[in-house]
């Protein structure tokens, strides 16, 4: 092999070696990029705390019911939700279990207290119980709906 051929072989070998180094460096960089996932940006929520309404029984005066929650925030995905709740049925104990009353229909909701009331008249006193002649009870109002404002219709 001549000196010129030797130099040519050496250049080819050096070029191949450099190409191999370059490829390995590129693969290593690509693999490192896959392993190092960027940290997820922690987004501070501008959502306010949930504000809950009183529990309203599904039927009757006590037992299972629902309450509504609301919160504010320009970027909140959910600003309203409904949650199950329970009203204990032991409120009748204040009148005595032996006292049976005939109740009127529930009155209108008092917007100041968010309660509605009704009056009951003594129907029967069991076991000669000492019962009040009339009683008044209150419970939370149901969902309050605000009337939609009626816009003026423009005529052209």
Tab-separated table of N, CA and C in Angstrom:
chain	number	residue	atom	x	y	z
A	1	UNK	N	0.839	-1.154	0.000
A	1	UNK	CA	0.000	0.000	0.000
A	1	UNK	C	0.896	1.234	0.000
A	2	UNK	N	0.556	2.121	-0.864
A	2	UNK	CA	1.358	3.329	-0.989
A	2	UNK	C	1.014	4.314	0.110
A	3	UNK	N	1.875	5.257	0.265
A	3	UNK	CA	1.685	6.279	1.285
A	3	UNK	C	0.434	7.095	1.014
A	4	UNK	N	0.153	7.311	-0.232
A	4	UNK	CA	-1.036	8.075	-0.591
A	4	UNK	C	-2.298	7.290	-0.262
A	5	UNK	N	-2.316	6.009	-0.531
A	5	UNK	CA	-3.475	5.169	-0.208
A	5	UNK	C	-3.665	5.084	1.311
A	6	UNK	N	-2.540	5.015	2.017
A	6	UNK	CA	-2.603	4.956	3.477
A	6	UNK	C	-3.241	6.221	4.037
A	7	UNK	N	-2.867	7.374	3.537
A	7	UNK	CA	-3.424	8.647	3.991
A	7	UNK	C	-4.919	8.722	3.682
A	8	UNK	N	-5.296	8.228	2.524
A	8	UNK	CA	-6.709	8.241	2.132
A	8	UNK	C	-7.524	7.335	3.058
A	9	UNK	N	-7.012	6.167	3.368
A	9	UNK	CA	-7.693	5.235	4.291
A	9	UNK	C	-7.813	5.866	5.673
A	10	UNK	N	-6.762	6.527	6.090
A	10	UNK	CA	-6.765	7.159	7.405
A	10	UNK	C	-7.828	8.250	7.483
A	11	UNK	N	-7.974	9.067	6.425
A	11	UNK	CA	-8.996	10.120	6.394
A	11	UNK	C	-10.394	9.515	6.439
A	12	UNK	N	-10.624	8.440	5.699
A	12	UNK	CA	-11.934	7.776	5.703
A	12	UNK	C	-12.270	7.259	7.103
A	13	UNK	N	-11.238	6.647	7.724
A	13	UNK	CA	-11.441	6.121	9.075
A	13	UNK	C	-11.760	7.254	10.056
A	14	UNK	N	-11.029	8.361	9.953
A	14	UNK	CA	-11.260	9.509	10.837
A	14	UNK	C	-12.654	10.085	10.597
A	15	UNK	N	-13.080	10.176	9.348
A	15	UNK	CA	-14.413	10.709	9.028
A	15	UNK	C	-15.495	9.780	9.572
A	16	UNK	N	-15.302	8.472	9.411
A	16	UNK	CA	-16.280	7.504	9.926
A	16	UNK	C	-16.333	7.568	11.450
A	17	UNK	N	-15.171	7.693	12.072
A	17	UNK	CA	-15.107	7.771	13.532
A	17	UNK	C	-15.820	9.030	14.040
A	18	UNK	N	-15.579	10.162	13.401
A	18	UNK	CA	-16.242	11.412	13.787
A	18	UNK	C	-17.758	11.323	13.566
A	19	UNK	N	-18.163	10.700	12.471
A	19	UNK	CA	-19.598	10.536	12.201
A	19	UNK	C	-20.238	9.670	13.281
A	20	UNK	N	-19.547	8.615	13.691
A	20	UNK	CA	-20.065	7.738	14.747
A	20	UNK	C	-20.185	8.496	16.070
A	21	UNK	N	-19.188	9.280	16.413
A	21	UNK	CA	-19.223	10.089	17.640
A	21	UNK	C	-20.406	11.064	17.581
A	22	UNK	N	-20.595	11.708	16.440
A	22	UNK	CA	-21.683	12.671	16.277
A	22	UNK	C	-23.042	11.987	16.439
A	23	UNK	N	-23.212	10.812	15.833
A	23	UNK	CA	-24.481	10.069	15.934
A	23	UNK	C	-24.744	9.656	17.374
A	24	UNK	N	-23.723	9.137	18.057
A	24	UNK	CA	-23.887	8.736	19.456
A	24	UNK	C	-24.258	9.931	20.339
A	25	UNK	N	-23.647	11.067	20.088
A	25	UNK	CA	-23.962	12.268	20.873
A	25	UNK	C	-25.404	12.704	20.618
A	26	UNK	N	-25.851	12.620	19.370
A	26	UNK	CA	-27.222	13.016	19.038
A	26	UNK	C	-28.232	12.068	19.683
A	27	UNK	N	-27.960	10.766	19.651
A	27	UNK	CA	-28.857	9.780	20.265
A	27	UNK	C	-28.899	9.980	21.774
A	28	UNK	N	-27.750	10.194	22.378
A	28	UNK	CA	-27.685	10.396	23.827
A	28	UNK	C	-28.471	11.649	24.232
A	29	UNK	N	-28.350	12.706	23.467
A	29	UNK	CA	-29.088	13.942	23.753
A	29	UNK	C	-30.590	13.718	23.607
A	30	UNK	N	-30.992	12.982	22.585
A	30	UNK	CA	-32.418	12.703	22.379
A	30	UNK	C	-32.972	11.851	23.513
A	31	UNK	N	-32.224	10.843	23.949
A	31	UNK	CA	-32.662	9.993	25.061
A	31	UNK	C	-32.756	10.798	26.348
A	32	UNK	N	-31.797	11.661	26.575
A	32	UNK	CA	-31.816	12.480	27.787
A	32	UNK	C	-33.032	13.398	27.771
A	33	UNK	N	-33.374	13.889	26.605
A	33	UNK	CA	-34.554	14.749	26.497
A	33	UNK	C	-35.834	14.004	26.815
A	34	UNK	N	-35.887	12.721	26.475
A	34	UNK	CA	-37.080	11.921	26.769
A	34	UNK	C	-37.190	11.631	28.256
A	35	UNK	N	-36.069	11.379	28.906
A	35	UNK	CA	-36.086	11.019	30.317
A	35	UNK	C	-36.436	12.208	31.195
A	36	UNK	N	-35.976	13.373	30.830
A	36	UNK	CA	-36.216	14.559	31.640
A	36	UNK	C	-37.478	15.256	31.158
A	37	UNK	N	-38.577	14.868	31.748
A	37	UNK	CA	-39.831	15.514	31.379
A	37	UNK	C	-39.896	16.862	32.068
A	38	UNK	N	-40.369	17.847	31.353
A	38	UNK	CA	-40.466	19.157	31.995
A	38	UNK	C	-41.485	19.112	33.128
A	39	UNK	N	-41.200	19.863	34.180
A	39	UNK	CA	-42.114	19.889	35.318
A	39	UNK	C	-43.437	20.500	34.883
A	40	UNK	N	-44.513	19.907	35.397
A	40	UNK	CA	-45.825	20.466	35.097
A	40	UNK	C	-45.956	21.787	35.832
A	41	UNK	N	-46.477	22.745	35.136
A	41	UNK	CA	-46.651	24.047	35.758
A	41	UNK	C	-47.785	23.961	36.762
A	42	UNK	N	-47.503	24.369	37.962
A	42	UNK	CA	-48.524	24.373	38.998
A	42	UNK	C	-49.299	25.668	38.837
A	43	UNK	N	-50.558	25.507	38.476
A	43	UNK	CA	-51.392	26.671	38.235
A	43	UNK	C	-52.132	27.023	39.514
A	44	UNK	N	-51.912	28.216	39.981
A	44	UNK	CA	-52.627	28.643	41.171
A	44	UNK	C	-54.070	28.909	40.780
A	45	UNK	N	-54.965	28.376	41.562
A	45	UNK	CA	-56.380	28.529	41.278
A	45	UNK	C	-56.873	29.857	41.823
A	46	UNK	N	-57.654	30.539	41.010
A	46	UNK	CA	-58.262	31.768	41.497
A	46	UNK	C	-59.696	31.499	41.949
A	47	UNK	N	-60.008	30.209	42.129
A	47	UNK	CA	-61.346	29.834	42.575
A	47	UNK	C	-61.487	30.117	44.069
A	48	UNK	N	-62.625	30.661	44.435
A	48	UNK	CA	-62.900	30.914	45.841
A	48	UNK	C	-63.334	29.640	46.548
A	49	UNK	N	-63.523	29.742	47.850
A	49	UNK	CA	-63.996	28.612	48.648
A	49	UNK	C	-65.463	28.336	48.319
A	50	UNK	N	-65.876	27.095	48.462
A	50	UNK	CA	-67.272	26.728	48.248
A	50	UNK	C	-68.138	27.334	49.346
A	51	UNK	N	-69.255	27.912	48.954
A	51	UNK	CA	-70.252	28.440	49.884
A	51	UNK	C	-71.485	27.557	49.728
A	52	UNK	N	-71.975	26.980	50.825
A	52	UNK	CA	-73.052	26.000	50.760
A	52	UNK	C	-74.361	26.553	51.306
A	53	UNK	N	-75.456	26.196	50.631
A	53	UNK	CA	-76.786	26.546	51.115
A	53	UNK	C	-77.169	25.565	52.217
A	54	UNK	N	-78.294	25.821	52.851
A	54	UNK	CA	-78.783	24.891	53.863
A	54	UNK	C	-79.284	23.626	53.173
A	55	UNK	N	-79.345	22.552	53.911
A	55	UNK	CA	-79.827	21.273	53.389
A	55	UNK	C	-81.346	21.329	53.274
A	56	UNK	N	-81.866	20.954	52.117
A	56	UNK	CA	-83.307	20.939	51.880
A	56	UNK	C	-83.721	19.489	51.656
A	57	UNK	N	-84.657	18.968	52.475
A	57	UNK	CA	-85.052	17.568	52.324
A	57	UNK	C	-85.715	17.308	50.977
A	58	UNK	N	-85.456	16.127	50.430
A	58	UNK	CA	-86.040	15.743	49.151
A	58	UNK	C	-87.551	15.616	49.267
A	59	UNK	N	-88.007	15.033	50.363
A	59	UNK	CA	-89.445	14.943	50.616
A	59	UNK	C	-89.656	14.965	52.123
A	60	UNK	N	-90.764	15.505	52.543
A	60	UNK	CA	-91.055	15.564	53.967
A	60	UNK	C	-90.245	16.630	54.670
A	61	UNK	N	-90.076	16.440	55.975
A	61	UNK	CA	-89.404	17.434	56.808
A	61	UNK	C	-87.975	17.073	57.158
A	62	UNK	N	-87.596	15.827	56.950
A	62	UNK	CA	-86.267	15.398	57.356
A	62	UNK	C	-85.811	14.261	56.456
A	63	UNK	N	-84.626	13.777	56.732
A	63	UNK	CA	-84.070	12.686	55.936
A	63	UNK	C	-83.120	13.213	54.879
A	64	UNK	N	-82.984	12.456	53.797
A	64	UNK	CA	-82.050	12.822	52.738
A	64	UNK	C	-82.517	14.058	51.995
A	65	UNK	N	-81.553	14.849	51.578
A	65	UNK	CA	-81.855	16.065	50.835
A	65	UNK	C	-80.651	16.493	50.026
A	66	UNK	N	-80.694	17.720	49.559
A	66	UNK	CA	-79.581	18.265	48.786
A	66	UNK	C	-79.297	19.692	49.239
A	67	UNK	N	-78.086	20.124	48.941
A	67	UNK	CA	-77.716	21.511	49.157
A	67	UNK	C	-76.868	21.943	47.977
A	68	UNK	N	-76.898	23.227	47.689
A	68	UNK	CA	-76.170	23.746	46.546
A	68	UNK	C	-74.934	24.500	47.000
A	69	UNK	N	-73.864	24.315	46.248
A	69	UNK	CA	-72.624	25.019	46.528
A	69	UNK	C	-72.266	25.917	45.364
A	70	UNK	N	-71.731	27.081	45.675
A	70	UNK	CA	-71.272	28.009	44.646
A	70	UNK	C	-69.903	28.542	45.042
A	71	UNK	N	-69.143	28.932	44.036
A	71	UNK	CA	-67.870	29.601	44.270
A	71	UNK	C	-67.592	30.517	43.095
A	72	UNK	N	-66.721	31.458	43.306
A	72	UNK	CA	-66.412	32.427	42.267
A	72	UNK	C	-64.999	32.208	41.756
A	73	UNK	N	-64.736	32.780	40.621
A	73	UNK	CA	-63.410	32.689	40.018
A	73	UNK	C	-63.539	32.700	38.515
A	74	UNK	N	-62.796	33.568	37.870
A	74	UNK	CA	-62.917	33.729	36.423
A	74	UNK	C	-62.541	32.462	35.658
A	75	UNK	N	-61.561	31.713	36.155
A	75	UNK	CA	-61.101	30.535	35.423
A	75	UNK	C	-61.522	29.222	36.074
A	76	UNK	N	-62.514	29.268	36.969
A	76	UNK	CA	-62.999	28.036	37.604
A	76	UNK	C	-63.777	27.223	36.585
A	77	UNK	N	-63.473	25.941	36.506
A	77	UNK	CA	-64.217	25.071	35.605
A	77	UNK	C	-65.606	24.791	36.148
A	78	UNK	N	-65.741	24.755	37.462
A	78	UNK	CA	-67.025	24.444	38.083
A	78	UNK	C	-67.320	25.495	39.146
A	79	UNK	N	-68.419	26.233	38.947
A	79	UNK	CA	-68.785	27.276	39.906
A	79	UNK	C	-70.035	26.920	40.689
A	80	UNK	N	-70.722	25.856	40.297
A	80	UNK	CA	-71.906	25.394	41.026
A	80	UNK	C	-71.897	23.877	41.082
A	81	UNK	N	-72.345	23.330	42.218
A	81	UNK	CA	-72.543	21.890	42.297
A	81	UNK	C	-73.554	21.586	43.390
A	82	UNK	N	-74.156	20.413	43.284
A	82	UNK	CA	-75.154	19.966	44.245
A	82	UNK	C	-74.567	18.806	45.025
A	83	UNK	N	-74.865	18.779	46.311
A	83	UNK	CA	-74.319	17.746	47.183
A	83	UNK	C	-75.450	17.140	48.005
A	84	UNK	N	-75.360	15.844	48.238
A	84	UNK	CA	-76.348	15.185	49.096
A	84	UNK	C	-76.083	15.556	50.548
A	85	UNK	N	-77.158	15.603	51.327
A	85	UNK	CA	-77.026	15.908	52.750
A	85	UNK	C	-78.173	15.225	53.490
A	86	UNK	N	-78.173	15.338	54.801
A	86	UNK	CA	-79.206	14.679	55.594
A	86	UNK	C	-79.634	15.591	56.737
A	87	UNK	N	-80.940	15.694	56.922
A	87	UNK	CA	-81.500	16.443	58.045
A	87	UNK	C	-82.003	15.422	59.052
A	88	UNK	N	-81.522	15.497	60.285
A	88	UNK	CA	-81.964	14.516	61.282
A	88	UNK	C	-83.466	14.622	61.536
A	89	UNK	N	-84.072	13.476	61.791
A	89	UNK	CA	-85.517	13.437	62.014
A	89	UNK	C	-85.878	13.539	63.492
A	90	UNK	N	-84.943	13.923	64.332
A	90	UNK	CA	-85.231	13.991	65.760
A	90	UNK	C	-85.771	15.350	66.194
A	91	UNK	N	-86.073	16.241	65.242
A	91	UNK	CA	-86.599	17.551	65.621
A	91	UNK	C	-87.939	17.429	66.319
A	92	UNK	N	-88.659	16.330	66.093
A	92	UNK	CA	-89.970	16.137	66.719
A	92	UNK	C	-89.847	15.905	68.221
A	93	UNK	N	-88.647	15.553	68.681
A	93	UNK	CA	-88.463	15.275	70.105
A	93	UNK	C	-88.740	16.497	70.973
A	94	UNK	N	-88.567	17.689	70.404
A	94	UNK	CA	-88.804	18.881	71.216
A	94	UNK	C	-90.267	19.019	71.613
A	95	UNK	N	-91.170	18.353	70.878
A	95	UNK	CA	-92.595	18.410	71.229
A	95	UNK	C	-93.031	17.171	71.994
A	96	UNK	N	-92.182	16.177	72.063
A	96	UNK	CA	-92.534	14.930	72.735
A	96	UNK	C	-93.054	13.916	71.737
A	97	UNK	N	-92.564	12.692	71.829
A	97	UNK	CA	-92.956	11.641	70.889
A	97	UNK	C	-94.408	11.227	71.074
A	98	UNK	N	-94.971	11.495	72.241
A	98	UNK	CA	-96.356	11.099	72.507
A	98	UNK	C	-97.354	12.144	72.023
A	99	UNK	N	-96.879	13.270	71.542
A	99	UNK	CA	-97.764	14.349	71.089
A	99	UNK	C	-97.882	14.293	69.569
A	100	UNK	N	-99.085	14.138	69.071
A	100	UNK	CA	-99.325	14.059	67.627
A	100	UNK	C	-100.057	15.325	67.192
A	101	UNK	N	-99.540	15.960	66.137
A	101	UNK	CA	-100.090	17.230	65.671
A	101	UNK	C	-100.576	17.130	64.230
A	102	UNK	N	-101.567	17.938	63.938
A	102	UNK	CA	-102.065	18.109	62.569
A	102	UNK	C	-101.470	19.430	62.075
A	103	UNK	N	-100.629	19.360	61.045
A	103	UNK	CA	-99.929	20.556	60.582
A	103	UNK	C	-100.596	21.178	59.367
A	104	UNK	N	-100.493	22.506	59.292
A	104	UNK	CA	-100.950	23.257	58.124
A	104	UNK	C	-99.878	23.145	57.039
A	105	UNK	N	-100.173	23.700	55.886
A	105	UNK	CA	-99.189	23.731	54.798
A	105	UNK	C	-98.051	24.675	55.186
A	106	UNK	N	-96.917	24.466	54.584
A	106	UNK	CA	-95.772	25.340	54.838
A	106	UNK	C	-96.070	26.738	54.335
A	107	UNK	N	-95.622	27.736	55.088
A	107	UNK	CA	-95.786	29.131	54.680
A	107	UNK	C	-94.739	29.520	53.653
A	108	UNK	N	-94.811	30.765	53.233
A	108	UNK	CA	-93.845	31.287	52.265
A	108	UNK	C	-92.465	31.400	52.909
A	109	UNK	N	-91.469	31.419	52.088
A	109	UNK	CA	-90.094	31.527	52.573
A	109	UNK	C	-89.820	32.946	53.062
A	110	UNK	N	-89.254	33.053	54.247
A	110	UNK	CA	-88.818	34.342	54.777
A	110	UNK	C	-87.422	34.600	54.211
A	111	UNK	N	-87.310	35.592	53.344
A	111	UNK	CA	-86.032	35.842	52.673
A	111	UNK	C	-84.942	36.298	53.634
A	112	UNK	N	-85.315	36.846	54.781
A	112	UNK	CA	-84.317	37.285	55.764
A	112	UNK	C	-83.673	36.106	56.484
A	113	UNK	N	-84.465	35.084	56.785
A	113	UNK	CA	-83.948	33.938	57.539
A	113	UNK	C	-83.722	32.709	56.671
A	114	UNK	N	-84.252	32.709	55.450
A	114	UNK	CA	-84.203	31.552	54.534
A	114	UNK	C	-84.901	30.344	55.147
A	115	UNK	N	-85.932	30.607	55.957
A	115	UNK	CA	-86.721	29.544	56.581
A	115	UNK	C	-88.189	29.722	56.236
A	116	UNK	N	-88.902	28.614	56.226
A	116	UNK	CA	-90.357	28.677	56.129
A	116	UNK	C	-90.925	27.936	57.330
A	117	UNK	N	-92.091	28.329	57.750
A	117	UNK	CA	-92.669	27.776	58.976
A	117	UNK	C	-94.069	27.250	58.718
A	118	UNK	N	-94.536	26.453	59.678
A	118	UNK	CA	-95.925	26.003	59.675
A	118	UNK	C	-96.335	25.717	61.113
A	119	UNK	N	-97.621	25.752	61.327
A	119	UNK	CA	-98.173	25.575	62.668
A	119	UNK	C	-98.920	24.258	62.726
A	120	UNK	N	-98.812	23.610	63.874
A	120	UNK	CA	-99.529	22.356	64.090
A	120	UNK	C	-100.435	22.465	65.305
A	121	UNK	N	-101.619	21.877	65.191
A	121	UNK	CA	-102.573	21.834	66.313
A	121	UNK	C	-102.569	20.430	66.889
A	122	UNK	N	-102.663	20.340	68.203
A	122	UNK	CA	-102.637	19.046	68.873
A	122	UNK	C	-103.785	18.180	68.377
A	123	UNK	N	-103.435	17.007	67.889
A	123	UNK	CA	-104.426	16.055	67.390
A	123	UNK	C	-104.698	14.997	68.449
A	124	UNK	N	-103.624	14.532	69.114
A	124	UNK	CA	-103.781	13.462	70.093
A	124	UNK	C	-102.597	13.460	71.049
A	125	UNK	N	-102.865	13.245	72.320
A	125	UNK	CA	-101.825	13.105	73.341
A	125	UNK	C	-101.871	11.671	73.840
A	126	UNK	N	-100.798	10.934	73.569
A	126	UNK	CA	-100.745	9.529	73.974
A	126	UNK	C	-100.288	9.410	75.423
A	127	UNK	N	-100.799	8.438	76.108
A	127	UNK	CA	-100.396	8.126	77.487
A	127	UNK	C	-100.550	9.332	78.415
A	128	UNK	N	-101.595	10.121	78.191
A	128	UNK	CA	-101.866	11.314	79.010
A	128	UNK	C	-100.663	12.259	79.070
A	129	UNK	N	-99.960	12.383	77.966
A	129	UNK	CA	-98.776	13.247	77.910
A	129	UNK	C	-99.180	14.710	78.034
A	130	UNK	N	-98.274	15.503	78.570
A	130	UNK	CA	-98.491	16.941	78.706
A	130	UNK	C	-97.981	17.591	77.418
A	131	UNK	N	-98.882	17.960	76.505
A	131	UNK	CA	-98.514	18.477	75.184
A	131	UNK	C	-98.971	19.922	75.020
A	132	UNK	N	-98.245	20.672	74.207
A	132	UNK	CA	-98.645	22.035	73.867
A	132	UNK	C	-99.836	21.958	72.921
A	133	UNK	N	-100.746	22.914	73.014
A	133	UNK	CA	-101.939	22.918	72.149
A	133	UNK	C	-101.557	23.198	70.699
A	134	UNK	N	-100.632	24.136	70.504
A	134	UNK	CA	-100.148	24.442	69.152
A	134	UNK	C	-98.624	24.545	69.183
A	135	UNK	N	-98.024	24.181	68.079
A	135	UNK	CA	-96.569	24.284	67.933
A	135	UNK	C	-96.256	24.898	66.573
A	136	UNK	N	-95.121	25.551	66.484
A	136	UNK	CA	-94.660	26.119	65.215
A	136	UNK	C	-93.272	25.555	64.938
A	137	UNK	N	-93.083	25.077	63.714
A	137	UNK	CA	-91.782	24.527	63.322
A	137	UNK	C	-91.279	25.268	62.092
A	138	UNK	N	-89.975	25.231	61.899
A	138	UNK	CA	-89.337	25.889	60.754
A	138	UNK	C	-88.416	24.909	60.059
A	139	UNK	N	-88.193	25.157	58.786
A	139	UNK	CA	-87.212	24.376	58.028
A	139	UNK	C	-86.629	25.264	56.944
A	140	UNK	N	-85.474	24.892	56.423
A	140	UNK	CA	-84.858	25.695	55.363
A	140	UNK	C	-85.733	25.730	54.116
A	141	UNK	N	-85.707	26.845	53.442
A	141	UNK	CA	-86.444	26.982	52.184
A	141	UNK	C	-85.775	26.128	51.114
A	142	UNK	N	-86.512	25.831	50.086
A	142	UNK	CA	-85.955	25.107	48.946
A	142	UNK	C	-85.094	26.039	48.123
A	143	UNK	N	-84.801	25.640	46.910
A	143	UNK	CA	-83.990	26.457	46.019
A	143	UNK	C	-84.737	27.751	45.723
A	144	UNK	N	-84.057	28.848	45.949
A	144	UNK	CA	-84.657	30.142	45.656
A	144	UNK	C	-84.261	30.533	44.246
A	145	UNK	N	-85.229	30.852	43.442
A	145	UNK	CA	-84.937	31.284	42.085
A	145	UNK	C	-85.226	32.766	41.986
A	146	UNK	N	-84.273	33.481	41.477
A	146	UNK	CA	-84.457	34.909	41.302
A	146	UNK	C	-85.166	35.131	39.972
A	147	UNK	N	-86.163	36.004	39.957
A	147	UNK	CA	-86.843	36.261	38.691
A	147	UNK	C	-85.882	36.891	37.695
A	148	UNK	N	-85.983	36.466	36.456
A	148	UNK	CA	-85.125	37.018	35.417
A	148	UNK	C	-85.621	38.419	35.077
A	149	UNK	N	-84.698	39.362	34.946
A	149	UNK	CA	-85.136	40.717	34.619
A	149	UNK	C	-85.747	40.750	33.228
A	150	UNK	N	-86.838	41.441	33.116
A	150	UNK	CA	-87.517	41.570	31.837
A	150	UNK	C	-86.960	42.792	31.125
A	151	UNK	N	-86.257	42.560	30.062
A	151	UNK	CA	-85.693	43.675	29.301
A	151	UNK	C	-86.772	44.340	28.469
A	152	UNK	N	-86.583	45.610	28.228
A	152	UNK	CA	-87.544	46.330	27.397
A	152	UNK	C	-87.344	45.902	25.958
A	153	UNK	N	-88.437	45.642	25.301
A	153	UNK	CA	-88.356	45.275	23.895
A	153	UNK	C	-88.312	46.554	23.071
A	154	UNK	N	-87.357	46.601	22.201
A	154	UNK	CA	-87.227	47.768	21.344
A	154	UNK	C	-87.977	47.512	20.053
A	155	UNK	N	-88.741	48.467	19.645
A	155	UNK	CA	-89.452	48.314	18.372
A	155	UNK	C	-88.857	49.299	17.382
A	156	UNK	N	-88.647	48.837	16.194
A	156	UNK	CA	-88.037	49.665	15.157
A	156	UNK	C	-89.049	49.999	14.108
